mmCIF file with all atom_site columns, C-alpha atoms in Angstrom:
data_model
loop_
_atom_site.group_PDB
_atom_site.id
_atom_site.type_symbol
_atom_site.label_atom_id
_atom_site.label_alt_id
_atom_site.label_comp_id
_atom_site.label_asym_id
_atom_site.label_entity_id
_atom_site.label_seq_id
_atom_site.pdbx_PDB_ins_code
_atom_site.Cartn_x
_atom_site.Cartn_y
_atom_site.Cartn_z
_atom_site.occupancy
_atom_site.B_iso_or_equiv
_atom_site.pdbx_formal_charge
_atom_site.auth_seq_id
_atom_site.auth_comp_id
_atom_site.auth_asym_id
_atom_site.auth_atom_id
_atom_site.pdbx_PDB_model_num
ATOM 1   C CA . MET A 1 1   ? -22.226 -11.645 -17.229 1.00 0.00 ? 1   MET A CA 1
ATOM 2   C CA . ALA A 1 2   ? -18.702 -12.726 -16.201 1.00 0.00 ? 2   ALA A CA 1
ATOM 3   C CA . ALA A 1 3   ? -17.356 -12.037 -12.782 1.00 0.00 ? 3   ALA A CA 1
ATOM 4   C CA . ILE A 1 4   ? -15.161 -9.043  -12.343 1.00 0.00 ? 4   ILE A CA 1
ATOM 5   C CA . GLU A 1 5   ? -11.741 -10.242 -11.365 1.00 0.00 ? 5   GLU A CA 1
ATOM 6   C CA . LEU A 1 6   ? -8.158  -9.103  -11.127 1.00 0.00 ? 6   LEU A CA 1
ATOM 7   C CA . GLN A 1 7   ? -5.279  -11.147 -12.404 1.00 0.00 ? 7   GLN A CA 1
ATOM 8   C CA . LYS A 1 8   ? -4.066  -13.586 -9.702  1.00 0.00 ? 8   LYS A CA 1
ATOM 9   C CA . GLU A 1 9   ? -0.696  -11.754 -9.300  1.00 0.00 ? 9   GLU A CA 1
ATOM 10  C CA . ASP A 1 10  ? -2.479  -8.427  -8.769  1.00 0.00 ? 10  ASP A CA 1
ATOM 11  C CA . ALA A 1 11  ? -4.951  -9.833  -6.273  1.00 0.00 ? 11  ALA A CA 1
ATOM 12  C CA . SER A 1 12  ? -2.086  -11.459 -4.397  1.00 0.00 ? 12  SER A CA 1
ATOM 13  C CA . TYR A 1 13  ? -0.109  -8.237  -4.288  1.00 0.00 ? 13  TYR A CA 1
ATOM 14  C CA . LEU A 1 14  ? -3.074  -6.201  -2.964  1.00 0.00 ? 14  LEU A CA 1
ATOM 15  C CA . ALA A 1 15  ? -3.660  -8.901  -0.269  1.00 0.00 ? 15  ALA A CA 1
ATOM 16  C CA . GLU A 1 16  ? 0.058   -8.925  0.613   1.00 0.00 ? 16  GLU A CA 1
ATOM 17  C CA . LYS A 1 17  ? -0.088  -5.113  1.171   1.00 0.00 ? 17  LYS A CA 1
ATOM 18  C CA . SER A 1 18  ? -3.363  -5.424  3.083   1.00 0.00 ? 18  SER A CA 1
ATOM 19  C CA . TYR A 1 19  ? -5.014  -2.964  0.675   1.00 0.00 ? 19  TYR A CA 1
ATOM 20  C CA . GLN A 1 20  ? -8.819  -2.867  0.851   1.00 0.00 ? 20  GLN A CA 1
ATOM 21  C CA . TYR A 1 21  ? -10.208 -2.367  -2.648  1.00 0.00 ? 21  TYR A CA 1
ATOM 22  C CA . GLU A 1 22  ? -13.255 -2.499  -4.860  1.00 0.00 ? 22  GLU A CA 1
ATOM 23  C CA . LEU A 1 23  ? -13.504 -3.385  -8.514  1.00 0.00 ? 23  LEU A CA 1
ATOM 24  C CA . PHE A 1 24  ? -15.799 -1.570  -11.029 1.00 0.00 ? 24  PHE A CA 1
ATOM 25  C CA . PRO A 1 25  ? -16.200 -2.114  -14.698 1.00 0.00 ? 25  PRO A CA 1
ATOM 26  C CA . GLU A 1 26  ? -16.377 1.108   -16.774 1.00 0.00 ? 26  GLU A CA 1
ATOM 27  C CA . ASN A 1 27  ? -16.626 0.979   -20.561 1.00 0.00 ? 27  ASN A CA 1
ATOM 28  C CA . ASN A 1 28  ? -13.899 -1.521  -21.621 1.00 0.00 ? 28  ASN A CA 1
ATOM 29  C CA . GLU A 1 29  ? -11.801 -0.920  -18.541 1.00 0.00 ? 29  GLU A CA 1
ATOM 30  C CA . LEU A 1 30  ? -11.682 -2.411  -15.013 1.00 0.00 ? 30  LEU A CA 1
ATOM 31  C CA . HIS A 1 31  ? -11.334 0.275   -12.306 1.00 0.00 ? 31  HIS A CA 1
ATOM 32  C CA . VAL A 1 32  ? -9.534  -0.704  -9.059  1.00 0.00 ? 32  VAL A CA 1
ATOM 33  C CA . ILE A 1 33  ? -10.276 1.636   -6.182  1.00 0.00 ? 33  ILE A CA 1
ATOM 34  C CA . ILE A 1 34  ? -7.883  1.147   -3.245  1.00 0.00 ? 34  ILE A CA 1
ATOM 35  C CA . LYS A 1 35  ? -9.318  2.485   0.032   1.00 0.00 ? 35  LYS A CA 1
ATOM 36  C CA . GLU A 1 36  ? -7.190  4.609   2.341   1.00 0.00 ? 36  GLU A CA 1
ATOM 37  C CA . PHE A 1 37  ? -4.146  4.636   0.192   1.00 0.00 ? 37  PHE A CA 1
ATOM 38  C CA . PRO A 1 38  ? -1.345  6.324   2.199   1.00 0.00 ? 38  PRO A CA 1
ATOM 39  C CA . PHE A 1 39  ? 0.281   9.536   1.133   1.00 0.00 ? 39  PHE A CA 1
ATOM 40  C CA . PRO A 1 40  ? 3.570   10.854  2.659   1.00 0.00 ? 40  PRO A CA 1
ATOM 41  C CA . THR A 1 41  ? 2.318   13.136  5.446   1.00 0.00 ? 41  THR A CA 1
ATOM 42  C CA . SER A 1 42  ? 5.426   15.354  5.233   1.00 0.00 ? 42  SER A CA 1
ATOM 43  C CA . LEU A 1 43  ? 4.420   16.132  1.614   1.00 0.00 ? 43  LEU A CA 1
ATOM 44  C CA . TYR A 1 44  ? 0.712   15.853  1.135   1.00 0.00 ? 44  TYR A CA 1
ATOM 45  C CA . SER A 1 45  ? -2.655  16.409  2.837   1.00 0.00 ? 45  SER A CA 1
ATOM 46  C CA . PRO A 1 46  ? -4.790  14.516  3.619   1.00 0.00 ? 46  PRO A CA 1
ATOM 47  C CA . SER A 1 47  ? -2.629  11.536  4.577   1.00 0.00 ? 47  SER A CA 1
ATOM 48  C CA . THR A 1 48  ? -4.928  9.033   2.865   1.00 0.00 ? 48  THR A CA 1
ATOM 49  C CA . ALA A 1 49  ? -7.339  8.962   -0.064  1.00 0.00 ? 49  ALA A CA 1
ATOM 50  C CA . GLU A 1 50  ? -9.006  6.551   -2.365  1.00 0.00 ? 50  GLU A CA 1
ATOM 51  C CA . LEU A 1 51  ? -6.703  5.695   -5.305  1.00 0.00 ? 51  LEU A CA 1
ATOM 52  C CA . LEU A 1 52  ? -8.283  4.807   -8.668  1.00 0.00 ? 52  LEU A CA 1
ATOM 53  C CA . ILE A 1 53  ? -6.286  2.818   -11.180 1.00 0.00 ? 53  ILE A CA 1
ATOM 54  C CA . LYS A 1 54  ? -7.669  2.096   -14.585 1.00 0.00 ? 54  LYS A CA 1
ATOM 55  C CA . ILE A 1 55  ? -6.900  -1.324  -16.079 1.00 0.00 ? 55  ILE A CA 1
ATOM 56  C CA . PRO A 1 56  ? -7.289  -1.068  -19.911 1.00 0.00 ? 56  PRO A CA 1
ATOM 57  C CA . PRO A 1 57  ? -8.155  -3.866  -22.312 1.00 0.00 ? 57  PRO A CA 1
ATOM 58  C CA . GLY A 1 58  ? -5.124  -5.919  -23.144 1.00 0.00 ? 58  GLY A CA 1
ATOM 59  C CA . TYR A 1 59  ? -3.527  -5.619  -19.705 1.00 0.00 ? 59  TYR A CA 1
ATOM 60  C CA . PRO A 1 60  ? -0.945  -6.742  -18.640 1.00 0.00 ? 60  PRO A CA 1
ATOM 61  C CA . ASN A 1 61  ? 0.491   -6.303  -22.151 1.00 0.00 ? 61  ASN A CA 1
ATOM 62  C CA . THR A 1 62  ? -1.059  -2.892  -22.217 1.00 0.00 ? 62  THR A CA 1
ATOM 63  C CA . GLN A 1 63  ? 0.594   -0.245  -20.003 1.00 0.00 ? 63  GLN A CA 1
ATOM 64  C CA . LEU A 1 64  ? -1.121  1.262   -16.987 1.00 0.00 ? 64  LEU A CA 1
ATOM 65  C CA . ASP A 1 65  ? -1.112  5.054   -17.121 1.00 0.00 ? 65  ASP A CA 1
ATOM 66  C CA . MET A 1 66  ? -1.954  7.873   -14.684 1.00 0.00 ? 66  MET A CA 1
ATOM 67  C CA . PHE A 1 67  ? -3.908  7.555   -11.457 1.00 0.00 ? 67  PHE A CA 1
ATOM 68  C CA . TRP A 1 68  ? -6.776  9.376   -9.708  1.00 0.00 ? 68  TRP A CA 1
ATOM 69  C CA . THR A 1 69  ? -7.565  10.301  -6.090  1.00 0.00 ? 69  THR A CA 1
ATOM 70  C CA . ASN A 1 70  ? -10.564 11.210  -4.035  1.00 0.00 ? 70  ASN A CA 1
ATOM 71  C CA . PRO A 1 71  ? -10.714 13.384  -2.045  1.00 0.00 ? 71  PRO A CA 1
ATOM 72  C CA . GLU A 1 72  ? -8.403  15.948  -3.636  1.00 0.00 ? 72  GLU A CA 1
ATOM 73  C CA . ILE A 1 73  ? -4.821  15.864  -2.443  1.00 0.00 ? 73  ILE A CA 1
ATOM 74  C CA . LYS A 1 74  ? -2.753  18.977  -1.957  1.00 0.00 ? 74  LYS A CA 1
ATOM 75  C CA . LYS A 1 75  ? 0.877   19.500  -1.110  1.00 0.00 ? 75  LYS A CA 1
ATOM 76  C CA . VAL A 1 76  ? 1.429   20.598  2.527   1.00 0.00 ? 76  VAL A CA 1
ATOM 77  C CA . ASP A 1 77  ? 2.032   24.198  1.251   1.00 0.00 ? 77  ASP A CA 1
ATOM 78  C CA . GLY A 1 78  ? -1.556  24.149  -0.032  1.00 0.00 ? 78  GLY A CA 1
ATOM 79  C CA . GLN A 1 79  ? -0.528  23.998  -3.699  1.00 0.00 ? 79  GLN A CA 1
ATOM 80  C CA . ALA A 1 80  ? -1.785  21.361  -6.137  1.00 0.00 ? 80  ALA A CA 1
ATOM 81  C CA . PRO A 1 81  ? 0.727   18.671  -7.128  1.00 0.00 ? 81  PRO A CA 1
ATOM 82  C CA . ALA A 1 82  ? 2.130   19.173  -10.635 1.00 0.00 ? 82  ALA A CA 1
ATOM 83  C CA . ALA A 1 83  ? -0.210  18.041  -13.425 1.00 0.00 ? 83  ALA A CA 1
ATOM 84  C CA . SER A 1 84  ? -3.044  17.186  -11.058 1.00 0.00 ? 84  SER A CA 1
ATOM 85  C CA . GLU A 1 85  ? -5.558  19.970  -11.846 1.00 0.00 ? 85  GLU A CA 1
ATOM 86  C CA . THR A 1 86  ? -7.912  17.983  -14.062 1.00 0.00 ? 86  THR A CA 1
ATOM 87  C CA . ARG A 1 87  ? -11.042 16.404  -12.561 1.00 0.00 ? 87  ARG A CA 1
ATOM 88  C CA . GLU A 1 88  ? -12.955 13.456  -14.054 1.00 0.00 ? 88  GLU A CA 1
ATOM 89  C CA . GLN A 1 89  ? -16.242 11.927  -13.083 1.00 0.00 ? 89  GLN A CA 1
ATOM 90  C CA . HIS A 1 90  ? -16.169 8.211   -12.238 1.00 0.00 ? 90  HIS A CA 1
ATOM 91  C CA . HIS A 1 91  ? -18.662 6.178   -10.198 1.00 0.00 ? 91  HIS A CA 1
ATOM 92  C CA . GLY A 1 92  ? -20.686 9.244   -9.224  1.00 0.00 ? 92  GLY A CA 1
ATOM 93  C CA . ARG A 1 93  ? -17.783 11.243  -7.855  1.00 0.00 ? 93  ARG A CA 1
ATOM 94  C CA . SER A 1 94  ? -15.191 13.738  -8.929  1.00 0.00 ? 94  SER A CA 1
ATOM 95  C CA . TRP A 1 95  ? -11.627 12.409  -9.115  1.00 0.00 ? 95  TRP A CA 1
ATOM 96  C CA . GLN A 1 96  ? -8.338  14.327  -9.193  1.00 0.00 ? 96  GLN A CA 1
ATOM 97  C CA . ARG A 1 97  ? -6.307  13.047  -12.152 1.00 0.00 ? 97  ARG A CA 1
ATOM 98  C CA . TRP A 1 98  ? -2.554  12.840  -11.654 1.00 0.00 ? 98  TRP A CA 1
ATOM 99  C CA . SER A 1 99  ? -0.997  12.940  -15.093 1.00 0.00 ? 99  SER A CA 1
ATOM 100 C CA . ARG A 1 100 ? 1.941   10.602  -14.380 1.00 0.00 ? 100 ARG A CA 1
ATOM 101 C CA . HIS A 1 101 ? 3.344   8.084   -16.830 1.00 0.00 ? 101 HIS A CA 1
ATOM 102 C CA . TYR A 1 102 ? 5.260   4.865   -16.202 1.00 0.00 ? 102 TYR A CA 1
ATOM 103 C CA . ALA A 1 103 ? 8.791   6.178   -16.606 1.00 0.00 ? 103 ALA A CA 1
ATOM 104 C CA . SER A 1 104 ? 10.932  3.027   -16.561 1.00 0.00 ? 104 SER A CA 1
ATOM 105 C CA . GLY A 1 105 ? 9.411   1.434   -19.630 1.00 0.00 ? 105 GLY A CA 1
ATOM 106 C CA . TRP A 1 106 ? 6.460   -0.955  -19.255 1.00 0.00 ? 106 TRP A CA 1
ATOM 107 C CA . ARG A 1 107 ? 7.463   -4.609  -19.673 1.00 0.00 ? 107 ARG A CA 1
ATOM 108 C CA . PRO A 1 108 ? 4.458   -6.264  -21.316 1.00 0.00 ? 108 PRO A CA 1
ATOM 109 C CA . GLY A 1 109 ? 3.289   -9.371  -19.476 1.00 0.00 ? 109 GLY A CA 1
ATOM 110 C CA . ILE A 1 110 ? 5.774   -8.731  -16.647 1.00 0.00 ? 110 ILE A CA 1
ATOM 111 C CA . ASP A 1 111 ? 4.784   -5.426  -15.070 1.00 0.00 ? 111 ASP A CA 1
ATOM 112 C CA . GLY A 1 112 ? 1.467   -5.147  -13.229 1.00 0.00 ? 112 GLY A CA 1
ATOM 113 C CA . LEU A 1 113 ? -0.191  -3.477  -10.266 1.00 0.00 ? 113 LEU A CA 1
ATOM 114 C CA . ARG A 1 114 ? 2.822   -4.206  -8.092  1.00 0.00 ? 114 ARG A CA 1
ATOM 115 C CA . SER A 1 115 ? 5.284   -2.290  -10.307 1.00 0.00 ? 115 SER A CA 1
ATOM 116 C CA . PHE A 1 116 ? 2.765   0.420   -11.080 1.00 0.00 ? 116 PHE A CA 1
ATOM 117 C CA . ILE A 1 117 ? 1.892   1.109   -7.435  1.00 0.00 ? 117 ILE A CA 1
ATOM 118 C CA . GLN A 1 118 ? 5.629   1.086   -6.648  1.00 0.00 ? 118 GLN A CA 1
ATOM 119 C CA . SER A 1 119 ? 6.097   3.752   -9.321  1.00 0.00 ? 119 SER A CA 1
ATOM 120 C CA . ILE A 1 120 ? 3.212   5.770   -7.840  1.00 0.00 ? 120 ILE A CA 1
ATOM 121 C CA . ASN A 1 121 ? 4.870   5.586   -4.391  1.00 0.00 ? 121 ASN A CA 1
ATOM 122 C CA . ALA A 1 122 ? 8.215   6.645   -5.883  1.00 0.00 ? 122 ALA A CA 1
ATOM 123 C CA . GLU A 1 123 ? 6.580   9.546   -7.686  1.00 0.00 ? 123 GLU A CA 1
ATOM 124 C CA . LEU A 1 124 ? 4.779   10.726  -4.485  1.00 0.00 ? 124 LEU A CA 1
ATOM 125 C CA . LEU A 1 125 ? 8.114   10.852  -2.663  1.00 0.00 ? 125 LEU A CA 1
ATOM 126 C CA . THR A 1 126 ? 9.366   13.441  -5.205  1.00 0.00 ? 126 THR A CA 1
ATOM 127 C CA . GLY A 1 127 ? 6.782   15.905  -3.837  1.00 0.00 ? 127 GLY A CA 1
ATOM 128 C CA . ARG A 1 128 ? 6.285   17.448  -7.227  1.00 0.00 ? 128 ARG A CA 1
#
């Protein structure tokens, strides 16, 4: 069985940001779980959660889409963020699915975890 690896650029980015993470194969995907991913405390609670990103076959030519959190994240007013009501089971746990899509147009072979996580952070700042 081949070793589970990220692309060099993605591993370098996660190291640069000091993200602690684990990799899990699931079906034909590679799941990246970032530990203690920070959420804007003025908008969400809790302030950190695990962030799951699914890397599909064909990546980086294939677009990354949506993200998942555990534990559940709520807005500070107690409401669920928009389009985050669905739960999925992965790796023995229930994950909150955030139905968010890469809005700026995926650039095959150029975009990767860096641009995707930047889009997640920009989305979180909208507070929707």
